[in-house]
PDB file of C-alpha atoms in Angstrom:
ATOM      1  CA  UNK A   6       1.224  12.696  -7.893  1.00 58.00           C
ATOM      2  CA  UNK A   7       2.094   9.019  -8.357  1.00 72.00           C
ATOM      3  CA  UNK A   8       5.754   8.394  -9.302  1.00 85.00           C
ATOM      4  CA  UNK A   9       5.092   5.151 -11.204  1.00 95.00           C
ATOM      5  CA  UNK A  10       3.079   5.410 -14.481  1.00 97.00           C
ATOM      6  CA  UNK A  11       0.551   2.826 -15.573  1.00 98.00           C
ATOM      7  CA  UNK A  12      -1.953   2.793 -18.454  1.00 98.00           C
ATOM      8  CA  UNK A  13      -5.405   3.882 -17.252  1.00 96.00           C
ATOM      9  CA  UNK A  14      -7.146   0.826 -18.608  1.00 97.00           C
ATOM     10  CA  UNK A  15      -6.742  -2.416 -20.398  1.00 98.00           C
ATOM     11  CA  UNK A  16      -9.379  -4.903 -21.471  1.00 97.00           C
ATOM     12  CA  UNK A  17      -9.625  -8.429 -22.720  1.00 97.00           C
ATOM     13  CA  UNK A  18     -12.084 -11.208 -23.389  1.00 97.00           C
ATOM     14  CA  UNK A  19     -12.368 -14.175 -20.988  1.00 97.00           C
ATOM     15  CA  UNK A  20      -9.529 -16.532 -21.518  1.00 97.00           C
ATOM     16  CA  UNK A  21      -7.249 -13.961 -23.077  1.00 97.00           C
ATOM     17  CA  UNK A  22      -3.910 -12.588 -21.836  1.00 98.00           C
ATOM     18  CA  UNK A  23      -3.444  -9.008 -20.792  1.00 98.00           C
ATOM     19  CA  UNK A  24      -0.394  -7.100 -19.505  1.00 98.00           C
ATOM     20  CA  UNK A  25      -0.079  -3.998 -17.439  1.00 98.00           C
ATOM     21  CA  UNK A  26       3.045  -1.913 -17.606  1.00 98.00           C
ATOM     22  CA  UNK A  27       4.563   0.142 -14.789  1.00 98.00           C
ATOM     23  CA  UNK A  28       7.159   2.745 -15.730  1.00 98.00           C
ATOM     24  CA  UNK A  29       9.422   4.238 -13.094  1.00 96.00           C
ATOM     25  CA  UNK A  30      12.792   5.944 -13.008  1.00 94.00           C
ATOM     26  CA  UNK A  31      16.345   5.701 -11.815  1.00 93.00           C
ATOM     27  CA  UNK A  32      15.347   6.514  -8.224  1.00 92.00           C
ATOM     28  CA  UNK A  33      13.028   3.589  -7.796  1.00 94.00           C
ATOM     29  CA  UNK A  34      12.686   0.607 -10.229  1.00 95.00           C
ATOM     30  CA  UNK A  35      15.835   1.560 -12.043  1.00 95.00           C
ATOM     31  CA  UNK A  36      17.738   1.663  -8.788  1.00 94.00           C
ATOM     32  CA  UNK A  37      17.152  -2.048  -8.552  1.00 94.00           C
ATOM     33  CA  UNK A  38      14.286  -1.920  -6.024  1.00 94.00           C
ATOM     34  CA  UNK A  39      11.728  -4.551  -6.298  1.00 95.00           C
ATOM     35  CA  UNK A  40       8.234  -4.087  -7.733  1.00 97.00           C
ATOM     36  CA  UNK A  41       5.099  -5.273  -6.073  1.00 98.00           C
ATOM     37  CA  UNK A  42       1.515  -5.489  -7.404  1.00 98.00           C
ATOM     38  CA  UNK A  43      -1.818  -5.059  -5.756  1.00 98.00           C
ATOM     39  CA  UNK A  44      -5.371  -5.960  -6.843  1.00 98.00           C
ATOM     40  CA  UNK A  45      -8.251  -3.752  -5.700  1.00 97.00           C
ATOM     41  CA  UNK A  46     -11.692  -5.212  -6.297  1.00 97.00           C
ATOM     42  CA  UNK A  47     -14.550  -2.756  -6.361  1.00 93.00           C
ATOM     43  CA  UNK A  48     -15.295  -1.343  -2.876  1.00 93.00           C
ATOM     44  CA  UNK A  49     -12.478  -3.213  -1.187  1.00 96.00           C
ATOM     45  CA  UNK A  50      -8.940  -2.561   0.060  1.00 97.00           C
ATOM     46  CA  UNK A  51      -5.956  -3.365  -2.090  1.00 98.00           C
ATOM     47  CA  UNK A  52      -4.645  -6.932  -1.815  1.00 98.00           C
ATOM     48  CA  UNK A  53      -1.068  -8.008  -2.329  1.00 97.00           C
ATOM     49  CA  UNK A  54      -0.941  -9.851  -5.619  1.00 98.00           C
ATOM     50  CA  UNK A  55       2.823 -10.107  -6.521  1.00 97.00           C
ATOM     51  CA  UNK A  56       5.811  -9.313  -4.347  1.00 96.00           C
ATOM     52  CA  UNK A  57       9.444  -8.872  -5.102  1.00 95.00           C
ATOM     53  CA  UNK A  58       8.817  -8.701  -8.893  1.00 96.00           C
ATOM     54  CA  UNK A  59       7.541 -12.184  -9.543  1.00 96.00           C
ATOM     55  CA  UNK A  60       6.482 -13.958  -6.363  1.00 95.00           C
ATOM     56  CA  UNK A  61       2.900 -14.864  -5.529  1.00 97.00           C
ATOM     57  CA  UNK A  62       1.590 -14.894  -1.960  1.00 94.00           C
ATOM     58  CA  UNK A  63      -0.190 -18.053  -0.911  1.00 94.00           C
ATOM     59  CA  UNK A  64      -3.633 -18.251  -2.484  1.00 95.00           C
ATOM     60  CA  UNK A  65      -2.937 -16.117  -5.570  1.00 97.00           C
ATOM     61  CA  UNK A  66      -3.593 -18.067  -8.720  1.00 96.00           C
ATOM     62  CA  UNK A  67      -0.707 -18.848 -11.090  1.00 97.00           C
ATOM     63  CA  UNK A  68      -2.559 -16.882 -13.801  1.00 97.00           C
ATOM     64  CA  UNK A  69      -0.856 -13.813 -12.339  1.00 98.00           C
ATOM     65  CA  UNK A  70       2.768 -13.199 -13.070  1.00 98.00           C
ATOM     66  CA  UNK A  71       5.222 -10.281 -12.860  1.00 98.00           C
ATOM     67  CA  UNK A  72       8.461  -9.267 -14.406  1.00 97.00           C
ATOM     68  CA  UNK A  73      10.872  -6.377 -14.204  1.00 97.00           C
ATOM     69  CA  UNK A  74      13.507  -4.926 -16.598  1.00 96.00           C
ATOM     70  CA  UNK A  75      15.397  -1.632 -16.321  1.00 96.00           C
ATOM     71  CA  UNK A  76      13.049   1.112 -15.131  1.00 96.00           C
ATOM     72  CA  UNK A  77       9.851  -0.795 -15.918  1.00 97.00           C
ATOM     73  CA  UNK A  78       7.848  -3.746 -14.690  1.00 98.00           C
ATOM     74  CA  UNK A  79       4.842  -5.668 -15.979  1.00 98.00           C
ATOM     75  CA  UNK A  80       2.005  -7.670 -14.623  1.00 98.00           C
ATOM     76  CA  UNK A  81       0.518 -10.349 -16.825  1.00 98.00           C
ATOM     77  CA  UNK A  82      -2.871 -12.035 -16.401  1.00 98.00           C
ATOM     78  CA  UNK A  83      -3.390 -15.177 -18.483  1.00 97.00           C
ATOM     79  CA  UNK A  84      -6.634 -16.996 -18.887  1.00 97.00           C
ATOM     80  CA  UNK A  85      -8.582 -13.806 -18.004  1.00 98.00           C
ATOM     81  CA  UNK A  86     -11.667 -14.385 -15.834  1.00 97.00           C
ATOM     82  CA  UNK A  87     -14.582 -12.087 -15.053  1.00 97.00           C
ATOM     83  CA  UNK A  88     -13.476 -12.058 -11.357  1.00 97.00           C
ATOM     84  CA  UNK A  89     -10.252 -10.385 -12.459  1.00 97.00           C
ATOM     85  CA  UNK A  90     -12.052  -7.163 -13.242  1.00 97.00           C
ATOM     86  CA  UNK A  91     -10.437  -4.739 -10.791  1.00 97.00           C
ATOM     87  CA  UNK A  92      -7.954  -1.984 -10.367  1.00 97.00           C
ATOM     88  CA  UNK A  93      -4.261  -2.926 -10.298  1.00 98.00           C
ATOM     89  CA  UNK A  94      -1.472  -0.884  -8.741  1.00 98.00           C
ATOM     90  CA  UNK A  95       2.312  -1.342  -8.937  1.00 98.00           C
ATOM     91  CA  UNK A  96       4.491  -0.168  -6.015  1.00 97.00           C
ATOM     92  CA  UNK A  97       8.175   0.197  -5.257  1.00 96.00           C
ATOM     93  CA  UNK A  98      10.666   1.972  -3.061  1.00 93.00           C
ATOM     94  CA  UNK A  99      11.962   5.386  -4.015  1.00 92.00           C
ATOM     95  CA  UNK A 100      15.113   7.154  -2.850  1.00 89.00           C
ATOM     96  CA  UNK A 101      13.918  10.631  -3.673  1.00 83.00           C
ATOM     97  CA  UNK A 102      12.147  13.011  -1.303  1.00 64.00           C
ATOM     98  CA  UNK A 103       8.789  12.275  -2.870  1.00 59.00           C
ATOM     99  CA  UNK A 104       8.355   9.484  -0.373  1.00 59.00           C
ATOM    100  CA  UNK A 105       9.983   6.183   0.526  1.00 86.00           C
ATOM    101  CA  UNK A 106       7.261   3.985  -0.842  1.00 94.00           C
ATOM    102  CA  UNK A 107       5.601   4.903  -4.116  1.00 94.00           C
ATOM    103  CA  UNK A 108       2.588   3.571  -5.986  1.00 96.00           C
ATOM    104  CA  UNK A 109       1.520   3.487  -9.594  1.00 96.00           C
ATOM    105  CA  UNK A 110      -1.239   5.469 -11.114  1.00 96.00           C
ATOM    106  CA  UNK A 111      -3.460   2.388 -11.325  1.00 97.00           C
ATOM    107  CA  UNK A 112      -4.977   0.407 -14.189  1.00 97.00           C
ATOM    108  CA  UNK A 113      -8.542  -0.660 -14.599  1.00 97.00           C
ATOM    109  CA  UNK A 114      -8.851  -4.144 -16.053  1.00 98.00           C
ATOM    110  CA  UNK A 115     -12.150  -4.816 -17.806  1.00 97.00           C
ATOM    111  CA  UNK A 116     -13.162  -8.322 -18.802  1.00 97.00           C
TER     112      UNK A 116
ATOM    113  CA  UNK B   2      -5.638 -15.138   9.641  1.00 92.00           C
ATOM    114  CA  UNK B   3      -4.096 -11.712  10.065  1.00 94.00           C
ATOM    115  CA  UNK B   4      -6.731  -8.964  10.200  1.00 97.00           C
ATOM    116  CA  UNK B   5      -6.511  -5.244  10.659  1.00 98.00           C
ATOM    117  CA  UNK B   6      -9.375  -2.853  11.478  1.00 98.00           C
ATOM    118  CA  UNK B   7      -9.238   0.890  11.363  1.00 98.00           C
ATOM    119  CA  UNK B   8     -11.418   3.146  13.539  1.00 98.00           C
ATOM    120  CA  UNK B   9     -11.917   6.791  14.024  1.00 97.00           C
ATOM    121  CA  UNK B  10     -14.103   9.753  13.096  1.00 96.00           C
ATOM    122  CA  UNK B  11     -15.248  10.032   9.514  1.00 95.00           C
ATOM    123  CA  UNK B  12     -15.388  13.877   9.537  1.00 97.00           C
ATOM    124  CA  UNK B  13     -12.738  16.271  10.695  1.00 98.00           C
ATOM    125  CA  UNK B  14     -12.829  20.083  10.564  1.00 98.00           C
ATOM    126  CA  UNK B  15     -10.067  21.963   8.698  1.00 98.00           C
ATOM    127  CA  UNK B  16      -7.046  22.875  10.807  1.00 97.00           C
ATOM    128  CA  UNK B  17      -7.895  20.191  13.356  1.00 98.00           C
ATOM    129  CA  UNK B  18      -6.155  16.843  13.963  1.00 98.00           C
ATOM    130  CA  UNK B  19      -7.198  13.623  12.312  1.00 98.00           C
ATOM    131  CA  UNK B  20      -6.849  10.613  14.660  1.00 98.00           C
ATOM    132  CA  UNK B  21      -7.091   6.957  13.598  1.00 98.00           C
ATOM    133  CA  UNK B  22      -6.468   3.598  15.276  1.00 98.00           C
ATOM    134  CA  UNK B  23      -5.807   0.239  13.796  1.00 98.00           C
ATOM    135  CA  UNK B  24      -6.337  -2.964  15.790  1.00 98.00           C
ATOM    136  CA  UNK B  25      -4.281  -6.035  14.720  1.00 97.00           C
ATOM    137  CA  UNK B  26      -5.519  -9.605  15.247  1.00 96.00           C
ATOM    138  CA  UNK B  27      -4.156 -13.007  14.149  1.00 95.00           C
ATOM    139  CA  UNK B  28      -0.438 -12.211  14.571  1.00 93.00           C
ATOM    140  CA  UNK B  29       2.047 -10.672  16.955  1.00 91.00           C
ATOM    141  CA  UNK B  30       2.332  -6.882  16.584  1.00 91.00           C
ATOM    142  CA  UNK B  31       5.952  -6.955  17.762  1.00 87.00           C
ATOM    143  CA  UNK B  32       7.579  -8.725  14.841  1.00 84.00           C
ATOM    144  CA  UNK B  33       6.630  -6.441  12.005  1.00 92.00           C
ATOM    145  CA  UNK B  34       6.537  -2.881  10.745  1.00 94.00           C
ATOM    146  CA  UNK B  35       3.072  -1.286  10.429  1.00 97.00           C
ATOM    147  CA  UNK B  36       2.114   1.404   7.973  1.00 97.00           C
ATOM    148  CA  UNK B  37      -0.636   3.848   7.116  1.00 98.00           C
ATOM    149  CA  UNK B  38      -1.627   4.433   3.503  1.00 98.00           C
ATOM    150  CA  UNK B  39      -4.295   6.639   2.079  1.00 97.00           C
ATOM    151  CA  UNK B  40      -6.175   6.740  -1.165  1.00 97.00           C
ATOM    152  CA  UNK B  41      -7.793   9.816  -2.694  1.00 95.00           C
ATOM    153  CA  UNK B  42      -9.199  10.527  -6.099  1.00 87.00           C
ATOM    154  CA  UNK B  43      -6.690  13.264  -6.617  1.00 79.00           C
ATOM    155  CA  UNK B  44      -3.434  11.697  -5.491  1.00 81.00           C
ATOM    156  CA  UNK B  45      -4.153   7.948  -5.751  1.00 90.00           C
ATOM    157  CA  UNK B  46      -2.431   5.726  -3.208  1.00 95.00           C
ATOM    158  CA  UNK B  47      -0.018   7.545  -0.961  1.00 94.00           C
ATOM    159  CA  UNK B  48       2.157   5.995   1.814  1.00 95.00           C
ATOM    160  CA  UNK B  49       1.926   8.068   5.043  1.00 96.00           C
ATOM    161  CA  UNK B  50       4.359   6.470   7.351  1.00 95.00           C
ATOM    162  CA  UNK B  51       5.481   3.317   9.208  1.00 95.00           C
ATOM    163  CA  UNK B  52       6.142   2.367  12.910  1.00 95.00           C
ATOM    164  CA  UNK B  53       8.001  -0.484  14.625  1.00 93.00           C
ATOM    165  CA  UNK B  54       7.601  -1.879  18.063  1.00 90.00           C
ATOM    166  CA  UNK B  55      10.706  -0.022  19.131  1.00 89.00           C
ATOM    167  CA  UNK B  56       8.818   3.216  18.492  1.00 88.00           C
ATOM    168  CA  UNK B  57      10.873   4.009  15.488  1.00 91.00           C
ATOM    169  CA  UNK B  58       8.929   5.856  12.855  1.00 92.00           C
ATOM    170  CA  UNK B  59       9.444   6.998   9.281  1.00 91.00           C
ATOM    171  CA  UNK B  60       6.963   9.132   7.344  1.00 91.00           C
ATOM    172  CA  UNK B  61       6.442  10.531   3.893  1.00 91.00           C
ATOM    173  CA  UNK B  62       8.524  13.764   3.631  1.00 89.00           C
ATOM    174  CA  UNK B  63       5.624  15.334   1.680  1.00 88.00           C
ATOM    175  CA  UNK B  64       3.536  15.316   4.888  1.00 89.00           C
ATOM    176  CA  UNK B  65       6.402  17.156   6.723  1.00 74.00           C
ATOM    177  CA  UNK B  66       5.944  17.204  10.489  1.00 87.00           C
ATOM    178  CA  UNK B  67       2.207  16.812  10.518  1.00 96.00           C
ATOM    179  CA  UNK B  68       2.401  13.056  11.108  1.00 96.00           C
ATOM    180  CA  UNK B  69       2.577  11.332  14.570  1.00 96.00           C
ATOM    181  CA  UNK B  70       2.411   7.627  15.001  1.00 96.00           C
ATOM    182  CA  UNK B  71       2.335   5.425  18.055  1.00 96.00           C
ATOM    183  CA  UNK B  72       1.986   1.733  18.982  1.00 96.00           C
ATOM    184  CA  UNK B  73       0.418   0.071  21.934  1.00 94.00           C
ATOM    185  CA  UNK B  74       1.670  -3.552  22.219  1.00 93.00           C
ATOM    186  CA  UNK B  75      -0.768  -4.424  25.063  1.00 93.00           C
ATOM    187  CA  UNK B  76      -3.789  -3.491  22.999  1.00 95.00           C
ATOM    188  CA  UNK B  77      -2.285  -4.765  19.739  1.00 95.00           C
ATOM    189  CA  UNK B  78      -3.007  -1.507  18.033  1.00 97.00           C
ATOM    190  CA  UNK B  79      -1.199   1.394  16.379  1.00 97.00           C
ATOM    191  CA  UNK B  80      -2.418   4.901  15.771  1.00 98.00           C
ATOM    192  CA  UNK B  81      -2.034   7.856  13.366  1.00 98.00           C
ATOM    193  CA  UNK B  82      -2.400  11.539  14.098  1.00 98.00           C
ATOM    194  CA  UNK B  83      -2.378  14.000  11.184  1.00 98.00           C
ATOM    195  CA  UNK B  84      -2.463  17.645  12.250  1.00 97.00           C
ATOM    196  CA  UNK B  85      -3.596  20.823  10.540  1.00 97.00           C
ATOM    197  CA  UNK B  86      -5.747  19.019   8.059  1.00 97.00           C
ATOM    198  CA  UNK B  87      -7.116  20.521   4.919  1.00 97.00           C
ATOM    199  CA  UNK B  88      -9.549  19.382   2.260  1.00 96.00           C
ATOM    200  CA  UNK B  89      -6.497  17.752   0.495  1.00 94.00           C
ATOM    201  CA  UNK B  90      -6.387  15.228   3.333  1.00 96.00           C
ATOM    202  CA  UNK B  91      -9.774  13.866   2.484  1.00 97.00           C
ATOM    203  CA  UNK B  92      -9.198  10.222   1.568  1.00 97.00           C
ATOM    204  CA  UNK B  93      -9.795   6.586   2.524  1.00 98.00           C
ATOM    205  CA  UNK B  94      -7.194   5.754   5.121  1.00 98.00           C
ATOM    206  CA  UNK B  95      -5.787   2.208   5.327  1.00 98.00           C
ATOM    207  CA  UNK B  96      -3.601   0.464   7.835  1.00 98.00           C
ATOM    208  CA  UNK B  97      -1.416  -2.300   6.610  1.00 98.00           C
ATOM    209  CA  UNK B  98       1.338  -4.716   7.724  1.00 96.00           C
ATOM    210  CA  UNK B  99       4.682  -3.851   6.246  1.00 91.00           C
ATOM    211  CA  UNK B 100       7.310  -3.301   5.038  1.00 91.00           C
ATOM    212  CA  UNK B 101       9.095  -6.461   6.093  1.00 87.00           C
ATOM    213  CA  UNK B 102      12.548  -7.022   7.363  1.00 85.00           C
ATOM    214  CA  UNK B 103      14.303 -10.292   8.064  1.00 80.00           C
ATOM    215  CA  UNK B 104      17.709 -11.982   7.720  1.00 80.00           C
ATOM    216  CA  UNK B 105      17.422 -11.819   3.936  1.00 82.00           C
ATOM    217  CA  UNK B 106      16.875  -8.075   3.974  1.00 84.00           C
ATOM    218  CA  UNK B 107      14.001  -5.696   3.231  1.00 84.00           C
ATOM    219  CA  UNK B 108      10.628  -6.582   1.627  1.00 87.00           C
ATOM    220  CA  UNK B 109       9.280  -3.189   0.678  1.00 90.00           C
ATOM    221  CA  UNK B 110       5.565  -4.261   0.264  1.00 95.00           C
ATOM    222  CA  UNK B 111       2.414  -4.295   2.334  1.00 97.00           C
ATOM    223  CA  UNK B 112      -0.084  -7.019   3.196  1.00 94.00           C
ATOM    224  CA  UNK B 113      -2.611  -7.523   4.507  1.00 97.00           C
ATOM    225  CA  UNK B 114      -4.479  -4.140   4.616  1.00 98.00           C
ATOM    226  CA  UNK B 115      -7.414  -3.119   6.681  1.00 98.00           C
ATOM    227  CA  UNK B 116     -10.744  -2.513   5.044  1.00 97.00           C
ATOM    228  CA  UNK B 117     -10.179   1.245   5.134  1.00 98.00           C
ATOM    229  CA  UNK B 118     -11.987   4.156   6.719  1.00 98.00           C
ATOM    230  CA  UNK B 119     -13.131   7.173   4.731  1.00 97.00           C
ATOM    231  CA  UNK B 120     -12.295  10.493   6.220  1.00 98.00           C
ATOM    232  CA  UNK B 121     -13.658  13.809   5.018  1.00 98.00           C
ATOM    233  CA  UNK B 122     -12.200  17.151   5.978  1.00 97.00           C
ATOM    234  CA  UNK B 123     -14.983  19.754   5.951  1.00 96.00           C
TER     235      UNK B 123
END
């Protein structure tokens, strides 16, 4: 019962640019709460990829960028590489009783 | 670097209590909030709750009063107990650092995460 909606899958050729959308509502993204993104490689735990909408933790390549507008957010991957093949999740804070921290449904990126 | 490691039984019987522990290394446990998050095929990623060194806890309302969390500063570990489990509680359980709070306010994100521990209720 994820509160944030993402497309199930996106794909692109090496070197291309792909974007992943994350749609929320007025109780989370639309309430001006920041959006964060995680990358989950096969068989591993999620790893923080983007925090506070568009900030990259140390070590995350500049090919990854985030943006937010209204009740939605997006993750862009430019110069797609085979090692980017993974599941990606958005996450935000929600003021409803569904839970304080909510995650997206997840998007499988295929290169 | 900061590392987290979950431990606990991988199989729990229905109606019993699931108990997990997370050991923290590479950082002080006293300056951060610490959370439990689970991932299942049916519900995706679900935040369970968080704890601070003061003992203050907050949990996902959907889990009602089944969640108990504690923290042991001397052992640099924190724990989760989930009571009255059912098959719906079958998931991979992760511990993670976060959310974050400093002079500039809240950072409602998590990182790093432990490697995760699969728990089956059966």
